[in-house]
Amino acid sequence: METIKPHQDIARVLISVLFISLMIIACIWIVQPFILGFAWAGTVVIATWPVLIRLQKLLWGKRILAVLVMTLLLILLFVIPISLLVNSLVDTSAPLVKSASSGQLAPPDLAWLQSIPFFGDKLYSSWHALLDGGGTTLLAKVKPYIGTTTGWFVGQAAHLGRFLMHCALMVLFSALLYWRGEDVADGLRRFARRLASERGDASVVLAAQAIRAVALGVVVTALVQGILGGIGLAICGIPYATLLSVVMVLCCLVQIGPLLVLIPAIIWLYWSGDNTWGTVLLVWSAVVGTLDNVIRPILIRMGADLPMIVVLSGVIGGLIAFGMIGVFIGPVVLAVSYRLFAAWVNEKVPSIENIPTDTPPSSQG
């Protein structure tokens, strides 16, 4: 006897799906300004969760005290250095924009060329011959473009300001996640189990390992190189050593390295006649510049065994896609995706020999 299937209301199903889709889109639209900050906070909290637990044990088991200490550390490591960098960029660029826009920019005299042995006078004479023979006219034609280009660079301060806003949101969300971290983790694992049962739970664990590996390998290495490079600059008497240390940390985060700051400092020391400190900084820069080749692989393997190309691609691609905050988000996304894909590929599947096949019975003649 055939069972009669109940009639399905297609219109009701379509309207339900449409309503759920609209609600999801509306929720994403509302929380869009906070997504990057929350993702960044999640990365920081997952990477530093063992530190929070240790602090809590040291502070008489008080979670509130550990959260306050971790929040202060995040402010010292992220908010204050980035604020100093933004203010320095704005203060330094304002006079340059004013002179370039008002047409007061004049070609430099370069009198220091005369101090170069053997061919310094010839270089100085050639430079002024170029200016007298049309260099001033060339500079007049280039001035509008100089002003436009400089104004564009200063206009990027808005992006730095947006990055600073995300940084503040990161600190706020991190404090909340530190306070209720176990509940959030339990909710994520429950959601993953609803999606893919045990596989979903294992995927959450793999994602946490990948996030910790990226945080240790990229961020910690950048902090170590930037701080050590800044110590070398301060000892050798380089002005604005604190600001240059922040710049070095950012250069290390985007995988440029600290030598972009250290090499000009070495040249400046030798140029000013301080050969002793120039040599000291040269040796120190050689150590700091190659330190990432030793520290980064060790730290990455402490969290998860990830290929270096995945981490570097995530840093560069994230920087292009999301700006400065992409330095933290990009490698995390690629690392998590790589770990999940590798787990799926390496999952054991039944071999072809063990798959039952429906073969018709042999006919007996």
Coordinates of C-alpha atoms in Angstrom, one line a residue:
M1 CA 0.0 0.0 0.0
E2 CA 1.4 3.3 -1.1
T3 CA 1.7 6.1 1.5
I4 CA 0.5 9.5 0.5
K5 CA 3.0 12.2 1.1
P6 CA 1.7 15.3 2.8
H7 CA 1.4 18.3 0.5
Q8 CA 4.3 20.7 0.8
D9 CA 3.5 24.4 0.8
I10 CA 6.3 25.7 -1.6
A11 CA 5.3 29.3 -1.1
R12 CA 5.6 29.0 2.7
V13 CA 9.1 27.4 2.4
L14 CA 10.3 30.1 0.0
I15 CA 9.0 32.9 2.2
S16 CA 10.7 31.3 5.3
V17 CA 14.0 31.0 3.6
L18 CA 13.7 34.6 2.3
F19 CA 12.9 35.9 5.7
I20 CA 15.8 34.1 7.3
S21 CA 18.1 35.4 4.6
L22 CA 17.0 39.0 5.1
M23 CA 17.5 38.6 8.9
I24 CA 21.0 37.3 8.4
I25 CA 21.8 40.1 5.9
A26 CA 20.4 42.7 8.3
C27 CA 22.4 41.4 11.2
I28 CA 25.6 41.4 9.2
W29 CA 24.9 44.9 8.0
I30 CA 24.4 46.1 11.6
V31 CA 27.5 44.5 13.1
Q32 CA 29.7 45.2 10.0
P33 CA 31.6 48.1 11.7
F34 CA 32.6 45.7 14.5
I35 CA 33.4 42.5 12.6
L36 CA 37.1 43.3 12.0
G37 CA 37.6 44.5 15.6
F38 CA 35.9 41.4 17.0
A39 CA 37.9 39.0 14.7
W40 CA 41.1 40.7 15.8
A41 CA 40.0 40.4 19.5
G42 CA 39.3 36.7 19.0
T43 CA 42.7 36.2 17.5
V44 CA 44.4 38.0 20.4
V45 CA 42.4 36.2 23.1
I46 CA 42.9 32.7 21.7
A47 CA 46.7 33.4 21.3
T48 CA 47.1 34.8 24.9
W49 CA 44.6 32.6 26.7
P50 CA 47.3 30.5 28.5
V51 CA 48.8 33.8 29.7
L52 CA 45.5 34.8 31.2
I53 CA 45.1 31.5 33.0
R54 CA 48.6 31.8 34.5
L55 CA 48.0 35.4 35.6
Q56 CA 44.7 34.3 37.2
K57 CA 46.6 31.6 39.2
L58 CA 49.1 34.2 40.3
L59 CA 46.5 36.7 41.3
W60 CA 44.7 34.5 43.9
G61 CA 42.3 33.0 41.4
K62 CA 40.6 36.4 40.7
R63 CA 39.5 36.6 37.0
I64 CA 38.8 40.3 37.2
L65 CA 42.3 41.1 38.2
A66 CA 43.8 39.0 35.4
V67 CA 41.4 40.6 32.9
L68 CA 42.5 44.1 34.0
V69 CA 46.2 43.2 33.7
M70 CA 45.7 41.7 30.2
T71 CA 43.7 44.7 29.1
L72 CA 46.5 47.1 30.3
L73 CA 49.1 45.0 28.4
L74 CA 47.1 45.2 25.2
I75 CA 46.8 49.0 25.6
L76 CA 50.6 49.2 26.1
L77 CA 51.4 47.0 23.2
F78 CA 48.8 48.2 20.6
V79 CA 46.9 51.4 21.4
I80 CA 49.7 53.6 22.7
P81 CA 52.3 52.8 20.0
I82 CA 49.8 53.2 17.2
S83 CA 48.6 56.5 18.7
L84 CA 52.1 57.8 18.8
L85 CA 52.8 56.8 15.2
V86 CA 49.6 58.5 13.9
N87 CA 50.3 61.7 15.8
S88 CA 53.9 61.8 14.6
L89 CA 52.9 61.2 11.0
V90 CA 50.4 64.0 11.1
D91 CA 52.7 66.5 12.9
T92 CA 55.6 65.7 10.5
S93 CA 53.6 65.8 7.3
A94 CA 51.7 69.1 8.0
P95 CA 54.7 71.5 7.2
L96 CA 55.6 69.5 4.1
V97 CA 52.1 69.7 2.7
K98 CA 51.9 73.4 3.4
S99 CA 55.1 74.2 1.7
A100 CA 54.4 71.9 -1.3
S101 CA 50.9 73.3 -1.8
S102 CA 51.8 76.9 -1.4
G103 CA 54.6 76.7 -4.0
Q104 CA 57.4 77.6 -1.5
L105 CA 59.3 74.4 -2.1
A106 CA 62.7 75.2 -3.4
P107 CA 65.5 72.9 -4.7
P108 CA 68.0 72.0 -2.0
D109 CA 71.5 73.5 -2.2
L110 CA 73.3 70.2 -1.3
A111 CA 76.4 72.0 0.0
W112 CA 77.4 68.8 1.8
L113 CA 78.4 67.4 -1.6
Q114 CA 81.6 69.5 -1.4
S115 CA 82.8 67.5 1.7
I116 CA 82.9 64.3 -0.4
P117 CA 86.6 63.4 -1.2
F118 CA 87.9 63.4 -4.7
F119 CA 84.7 64.1 -6.7
G120 CA 82.6 66.1 -4.3
D121 CA 83.3 69.5 -5.9
K122 CA 82.4 68.1 -9.3
L123 CA 79.1 66.7 -8.0
Y124 CA 78.3 70.0 -6.5
S125 CA 79.0 71.9 -9.7
S126 CA 77.0 69.4 -11.8
W127 CA 74.0 69.8 -9.4
H128 CA 74.0 73.6 -9.7
A129 CA 74.6 73.4 -13.4
L130 CA 71.4 71.3 -13.7
L131 CA 69.5 73.8 -11.6
D132 CA 70.7 76.8 -13.7
G133 CA 70.0 75.0 -16.9
G134 CA 66.4 74.2 -16.3
G135 CA 66.2 72.4 -13.1
T136 CA 64.1 75.1 -11.5
T137 CA 61.6 74.9 -14.4
L138 CA 61.5 71.2 -14.0
L139 CA 60.8 71.5 -10.3
A140 CA 58.1 74.1 -11.0
K141 CA 56.4 71.5 -13.2
V142 CA 56.7 68.8 -10.6
K143 CA 55.5 70.9 -7.7
P144 CA 51.7 70.3 -8.3
Y145 CA 52.3 66.6 -8.4
I146 CA 54.4 66.8 -5.3
G147 CA 51.6 68.6 -3.5
T148 CA 49.0 66.1 -4.7
T149 CA 51.1 63.1 -3.8
T150 CA 52.0 64.4 -0.4
G151 CA 48.4 65.3 0.2
W152 CA 47.4 61.7 -0.8
F153 CA 49.8 60.3 1.8
V154 CA 48.5 62.5 4.5
G155 CA 45.0 61.5 3.5
Q156 CA 45.9 58.0 4.3
A157 CA 46.0 59.1 8.0
A158 CA 42.2 58.5 7.9
H159 CA 42.9 54.9 7.3
L160 CA 45.3 54.9 10.2
G161 CA 42.6 56.5 12.3
R162 CA 40.2 53.8 11.3
F163 CA 42.8 51.3 12.2
L164 CA 43.1 53.0 15.6
M165 CA 39.3 52.7 16.0
H166 CA 39.5 48.9 15.3
C167 CA 42.3 48.7 17.8
A168 CA 40.2 50.3 20.5
L169 CA 37.3 47.9 19.7
M170 CA 39.8 45.0 19.8
V171 CA 40.8 46.0 23.4
L172 CA 37.1 46.3 24.4
F173 CA 36.1 43.0 22.9
S174 CA 39.2 41.3 24.2
A175 CA 38.3 42.3 27.8
L176 CA 34.8 40.9 27.3
L177 CA 36.1 37.6 25.8
Y178 CA 38.7 37.3 28.6
W179 CA 35.9 37.6 31.1
R180 CA 33.5 35.1 29.5
G181 CA 36.0 33.1 27.4
E182 CA 34.8 29.6 28.5
D183 CA 31.2 30.3 27.7
V184 CA 32.1 31.7 24.2
A185 CA 34.3 28.7 23.5
D186 CA 31.6 26.3 24.7
G187 CA 29.0 28.0 22.4
L188 CA 31.3 27.8 19.4
R189 CA 31.9 24.1 20.0
R190 CA 28.2 23.5 20.4
F191 CA 27.5 25.3 17.1
A192 CA 30.2 23.4 15.4
R193 CA 28.8 20.1 16.6
R194 CA 25.3 21.0 15.3
L195 CA 26.9 21.6 11.9
A196 CA 29.2 18.6 11.6
S197 CA 29.1 16.7 14.9
E198 CA 32.5 15.4 15.9
R199 CA 34.2 16.9 12.7
G200 CA 32.9 20.3 13.6
D201 CA 34.3 20.1 17.1
A202 CA 37.7 19.0 15.8
S203 CA 37.7 21.8 13.3
V204 CA 37.3 24.4 16.1
V205 CA 40.3 22.9 17.9
L206 CA 42.4 23.0 14.7
A207 CA 41.4 26.6 14.1
A208 CA 42.5 27.6 17.6
Q209 CA 45.8 25.9 17.1
A210 CA 46.3 27.7 13.8
I211 CA 45.4 31.1 15.3
R212 CA 47.9 30.5 18.2
A213 CA 50.6 29.5 15.7
V214 CA 50.2 32.7 13.6
A215 CA 50.1 34.9 16.7
L216 CA 53.3 33.4 18.0
G217 CA 55.1 33.3 14.7
V218 CA 54.2 36.7 13.3
V219 CA 53.3 39.0 16.1
V220 CA 55.7 37.9 18.8
T221 CA 58.6 37.8 16.3
A222 CA 57.8 41.3 15.2
L223 CA 57.7 42.6 18.8
V224 CA 61.0 40.9 19.6
Q225 CA 62.7 42.4 16.5
G226 CA 61.2 45.8 17.0
I227 CA 62.1 46.0 20.7
L228 CA 65.6 44.8 20.2
G229 CA 66.2 47.1 17.3
G230 CA 64.8 50.0 19.4
I231 CA 67.2 49.2 22.2
G232 CA 70.1 49.3 19.8
L233 CA 69.0 52.7 18.4
A234 CA 68.6 54.1 21.9
I235 CA 72.0 52.9 23.0
C236 CA 73.7 54.3 19.9
G237 CA 72.1 57.7 20.4
I238 CA 69.7 57.8 17.5
P239 CA 67.0 60.4 18.0
Y240 CA 63.3 59.4 18.1
A241 CA 64.3 55.8 19.0
T242 CA 60.8 55.1 20.4
L243 CA 59.0 56.2 17.3
L244 CA 61.4 54.3 15.1
S245 CA 60.9 51.2 17.3
V246 CA 57.1 51.4 16.5
V247 CA 57.9 51.7 12.8
M248 CA 60.2 48.7 13.0
V249 CA 57.5 46.6 14.6
L250 CA 55.1 47.6 11.8
C251 CA 57.7 46.8 9.2
C252 CA 58.3 43.4 10.8
L253 CA 54.5 42.7 10.8
V254 CA 54.2 43.3 7.1
Q255 CA 57.3 41.2 6.6
I256 CA 59.6 44.0 5.4
G257 CA 62.0 43.6 8.3
P258 CA 63.7 46.0 10.7
L259 CA 66.6 46.8 8.3
L260 CA 64.5 49.4 6.5
V261 CA 64.9 51.5 9.7
L262 CA 68.3 50.3 10.9
I263 CA 70.3 50.7 7.7
P264 CA 69.6 54.5 7.4
A265 CA 70.5 54.9 11.1
I266 CA 73.8 53.2 10.5
I267 CA 74.5 55.4 7.5
W268 CA 73.6 58.5 9.6
L269 CA 76.1 57.5 12.3
Y270 CA 78.9 56.9 9.9
W271 CA 78.1 60.2 8.1
S272 CA 78.2 62.1 11.3
G273 CA 81.6 60.7 12.1
D274 CA 80.6 58.4 14.9
N275 CA 82.3 55.3 13.5
T276 CA 82.4 53.4 16.8
W277 CA 78.6 53.4 17.5
G278 CA 78.0 53.0 13.7
T279 CA 80.0 49.7 13.9
V280 CA 78.2 48.6 17.0
L281 CA 74.8 49.3 15.4
L282 CA 75.9 47.5 12.2
V283 CA 76.7 44.3 14.2
W284 CA 73.5 44.6 16.2
S285 CA 71.4 45.1 13.1
A286 CA 72.9 42.0 11.5
V287 CA 71.8 40.0 14.6
V288 CA 68.3 41.6 14.8
G289 CA 67.7 41.4 11.0
T290 CA 68.3 37.6 10.9
L291 CA 66.6 36.8 14.2
D292 CA 63.2 36.1 12.5
N293 CA 64.8 33.2 10.6
V294 CA 65.4 31.4 13.9
I295 CA 62.5 32.6 16.1
R296 CA 59.5 32.5 13.7
P297 CA 59.7 28.8 12.6
I298 CA 60.1 27.7 16.2
L299 CA 57.2 29.7 17.5
I300 CA 54.9 28.7 14.6
R301 CA 55.6 25.0 15.3
M302 CA 54.7 25.6 18.9
G303 CA 51.1 26.3 17.9
A304 CA 50.7 24.3 14.7
D305 CA 53.0 23.0 11.9
L306 CA 52.1 25.5 9.2
P307 CA 54.0 26.2 6.0
M308 CA 55.8 29.5 6.0
I309 CA 54.4 30.4 2.6
V310 CA 50.8 30.3 4.1
V311 CA 51.7 32.7 6.8
L312 CA 53.6 35.1 4.6
S313 CA 50.9 35.1 1.9
G314 CA 48.3 35.8 4.6
V315 CA 50.2 38.7 5.9
I316 CA 50.8 40.3 2.5
G317 CA 47.3 39.5 1.2
G318 CA 45.6 40.6 4.3
L319 CA 47.5 43.9 4.2
I320 CA 46.3 44.6 0.7
A321 CA 42.7 43.5 1.3
F322 CA 42.0 45.0 4.8
G323 CA 44.8 47.5 5.4
M324 CA 46.9 47.3 8.6
I325 CA 44.4 45.2 10.4
G326 CA 44.7 42.6 7.7
V327 CA 48.2 41.9 9.0
F328 CA 46.5 40.1 11.9
I329 CA 43.4 38.8 10.1
G330 CA 44.9 37.6 6.8
P331 CA 47.3 34.9 8.1
V332 CA 44.7 33.7 10.5
V333 CA 42.1 33.1 7.8
L334 CA 44.6 31.3 5.5
A335 CA 46.1 29.3 8.4
V336 CA 42.7 28.1 9.6
S337 CA 41.6 27.3 6.0
Y338 CA 44.8 25.3 5.4
R339 CA 44.5 23.3 8.6
L340 CA 40.9 22.4 7.9
F341 CA 41.6 21.5 4.3
A342 CA 44.6 19.4 5.3
A343 CA 42.5 17.6 8.0
W344 CA 39.8 16.9 5.4
V345 CA 42.3 15.6 2.8
N346 CA 44.1 13.4 5.3
E347 CA 40.9 11.9 6.8
K348 CA 40.8 8.2 6.5
V349 CA 38.3 7.0 3.9
P350 CA 37.3 3.4 3.0
S351 CA 39.5 1.9 0.3
I352 CA 38.0 0.9 -3.0
E353 CA 38.4 -2.8 -2.2
N354 CA 36.3 -2.5 0.9
I355 CA 33.4 -0.8 -0.9
P356 CA 30.6 -3.3 -1.4
T357 CA 29.3 -3.6 -5.0
D358 CA 26.0 -4.9 -6.0
T359 CA 26.8 -7.6 -8.6
P360 CA 24.1 -9.7 -10.2
P361 CA 24.1 -13.4 -9.2
S362 CA 25.8 -15.6 -11.8
S363 CA 23.3 -17.6 -13.9
Q364 CA 23.6 -21.3 -13.7
G365 CA 23.4 -23.1 -17.0

